[in-house]
Amino acid sequence: MQSFKVVEGEAFHKMISILDPQYQIPGRGTVRNFILKQFEKKRKTIANFIKNIPEKVALTTDIWSSLKYEGFLGITIHFINEN
């Protein structure tokens, strides 16, 4: 739950240099783009999977908030297939 600019912080750089002094830390734009591309890729994979469920499904949802009042939504899909 950190912002993308965390990769530019002094403490983060110090931690990474302890773990691997040779590692070049990417900028926040690079990190952001990577995360968003991966999210879109997984979103498409899940959407295609759901489209190919042959029969009925049951959806369960849950909404909650963290102690910092951040909202979360969980969705679970149940189905039966040949496996």
Short mmCIF file of C-alpha atoms in Angstrom, two decimals:
data_model
loop_
_atom_site.label_atom_id
_atom_site.label_comp_id
_atom_site.label_asym_id
_atom_site.label_seq_id
_atom_site.Cartn_x
_atom_site.Cartn_y
_atom_site.Cartn_z
CA MET A 1 0.00 0.00 0.00
CA GLN A 2 2.84 2.34 -0.89
CA SER A 3 2.88 4.99 -3.58
CA PHE A 4 5.07 4.45 -6.63
CA LYS A 5 7.46 7.14 -5.44
CA VAL A 6 8.63 4.85 -2.61
CA VAL A 7 11.33 3.61 -5.02
CA GLU A 8 12.85 7.09 -4.94
CA GLY A 9 13.14 7.35 -1.15
CA GLU A 10 16.48 7.36 0.63
CA ALA A 11 15.49 4.55 3.02
CA PHE A 12 14.39 2.34 0.12
CA HIS A 13 17.67 2.96 -1.72
CA LYS A 14 19.63 2.11 1.40
CA MET A 15 17.68 -1.12 1.92
CA ILE A 16 18.19 -2.22 -1.70
CA SER A 17 21.90 -1.36 -1.62
CA ILE A 18 22.28 -3.61 1.43
CA LEU A 19 20.44 -6.44 -0.33
CA ASP A 20 22.26 -6.04 -3.67
CA PRO A 21 24.71 -3.16 -4.16
CA GLN A 22 24.82 -3.84 -7.93
CA TYR A 23 21.06 -3.45 -8.47
CA GLN A 24 19.92 -0.37 -10.37
CA ILE A 25 16.57 0.78 -8.98
CA PRO A 26 14.06 1.73 -11.69
CA GLY A 27 12.19 5.02 -11.45
CA ARG A 28 8.59 5.25 -10.29
CA GLY A 29 7.33 5.62 -13.86
CA THR A 30 8.95 2.33 -14.85
CA VAL A 31 7.58 0.58 -11.76
CA ARG A 32 4.11 2.02 -12.33
CA ASN A 33 4.05 0.98 -16.00
CA PHE A 34 5.21 -2.55 -15.15
CA ILE A 35 2.53 -2.99 -12.47
CA LEU A 36 -0.24 -1.61 -14.69
CA LYS A 37 0.78 -3.85 -17.61
CA GLN A 38 0.80 -6.91 -15.36
CA PHE A 39 -2.59 -5.93 -13.91
CA GLU A 40 -4.11 -5.58 -17.38
CA LYS A 41 -2.62 -8.91 -18.47
CA LYS A 42 -4.09 -10.71 -15.43
CA ARG A 43 -7.43 -8.92 -15.84
CA LYS A 44 -7.72 -10.21 -19.41
CA THR A 45 -6.71 -13.73 -18.35
CA ILE A 46 -9.37 -13.79 -15.63
CA ALA A 47 -12.04 -12.31 -17.95
CA ASN A 48 -11.33 -14.97 -20.59
CA PHE A 49 -11.43 -17.71 -17.97
CA ILE A 50 -14.81 -16.51 -16.68
CA LYS A 51 -16.22 -16.29 -20.23
CA ASN A 52 -15.38 -19.96 -20.77
CA ILE A 53 -17.13 -21.32 -17.69
CA PRO A 54 -19.73 -23.60 -19.32
CA GLU A 55 -22.55 -23.55 -16.78
CA LYS A 56 -23.86 -21.53 -13.88
CA VAL A 57 -21.71 -19.72 -11.35
CA ALA A 58 -22.25 -18.46 -7.83
CA LEU A 59 -20.72 -15.14 -6.81
CA THR A 60 -19.83 -14.15 -3.28
CA THR A 61 -18.74 -10.63 -2.40
CA ASP A 62 -17.24 -9.08 0.68
CA ILE A 63 -16.54 -5.43 1.37
CA TRP A 64 -14.39 -4.18 4.21
CA SER A 65 -12.06 -1.34 5.15
CA SER A 66 -8.65 -1.25 6.74
CA LEU A 67 -7.76 0.60 9.90
CA LYS A 68 -6.69 3.46 7.60
CA TYR A 69 -10.20 3.51 6.06
CA GLU A 70 -9.00 2.08 2.74
CA GLY A 71 -11.81 0.25 1.00
CA PHE A 72 -11.48 -3.32 -0.29
CA LEU A 73 -13.79 -5.52 -2.32
CA GLY A 74 -13.36 -9.27 -2.59
CA ILE A 75 -15.19 -11.35 -5.18
CA THR A 76 -15.23 -15.16 -5.20
CA ILE A 77 -16.63 -17.23 -8.07
CA HIS A 78 -17.73 -20.82 -7.43
CA PHE A 79 -18.50 -23.23 -10.24
CA ILE A 80 -18.40 -26.90 -11.10
CA ASN A 81 -16.73 -28.19 -14.26
CA GLU A 82 -15.60 -31.55 -15.61
CA ASN A 83 -12.49 -31.50 -13.41
#
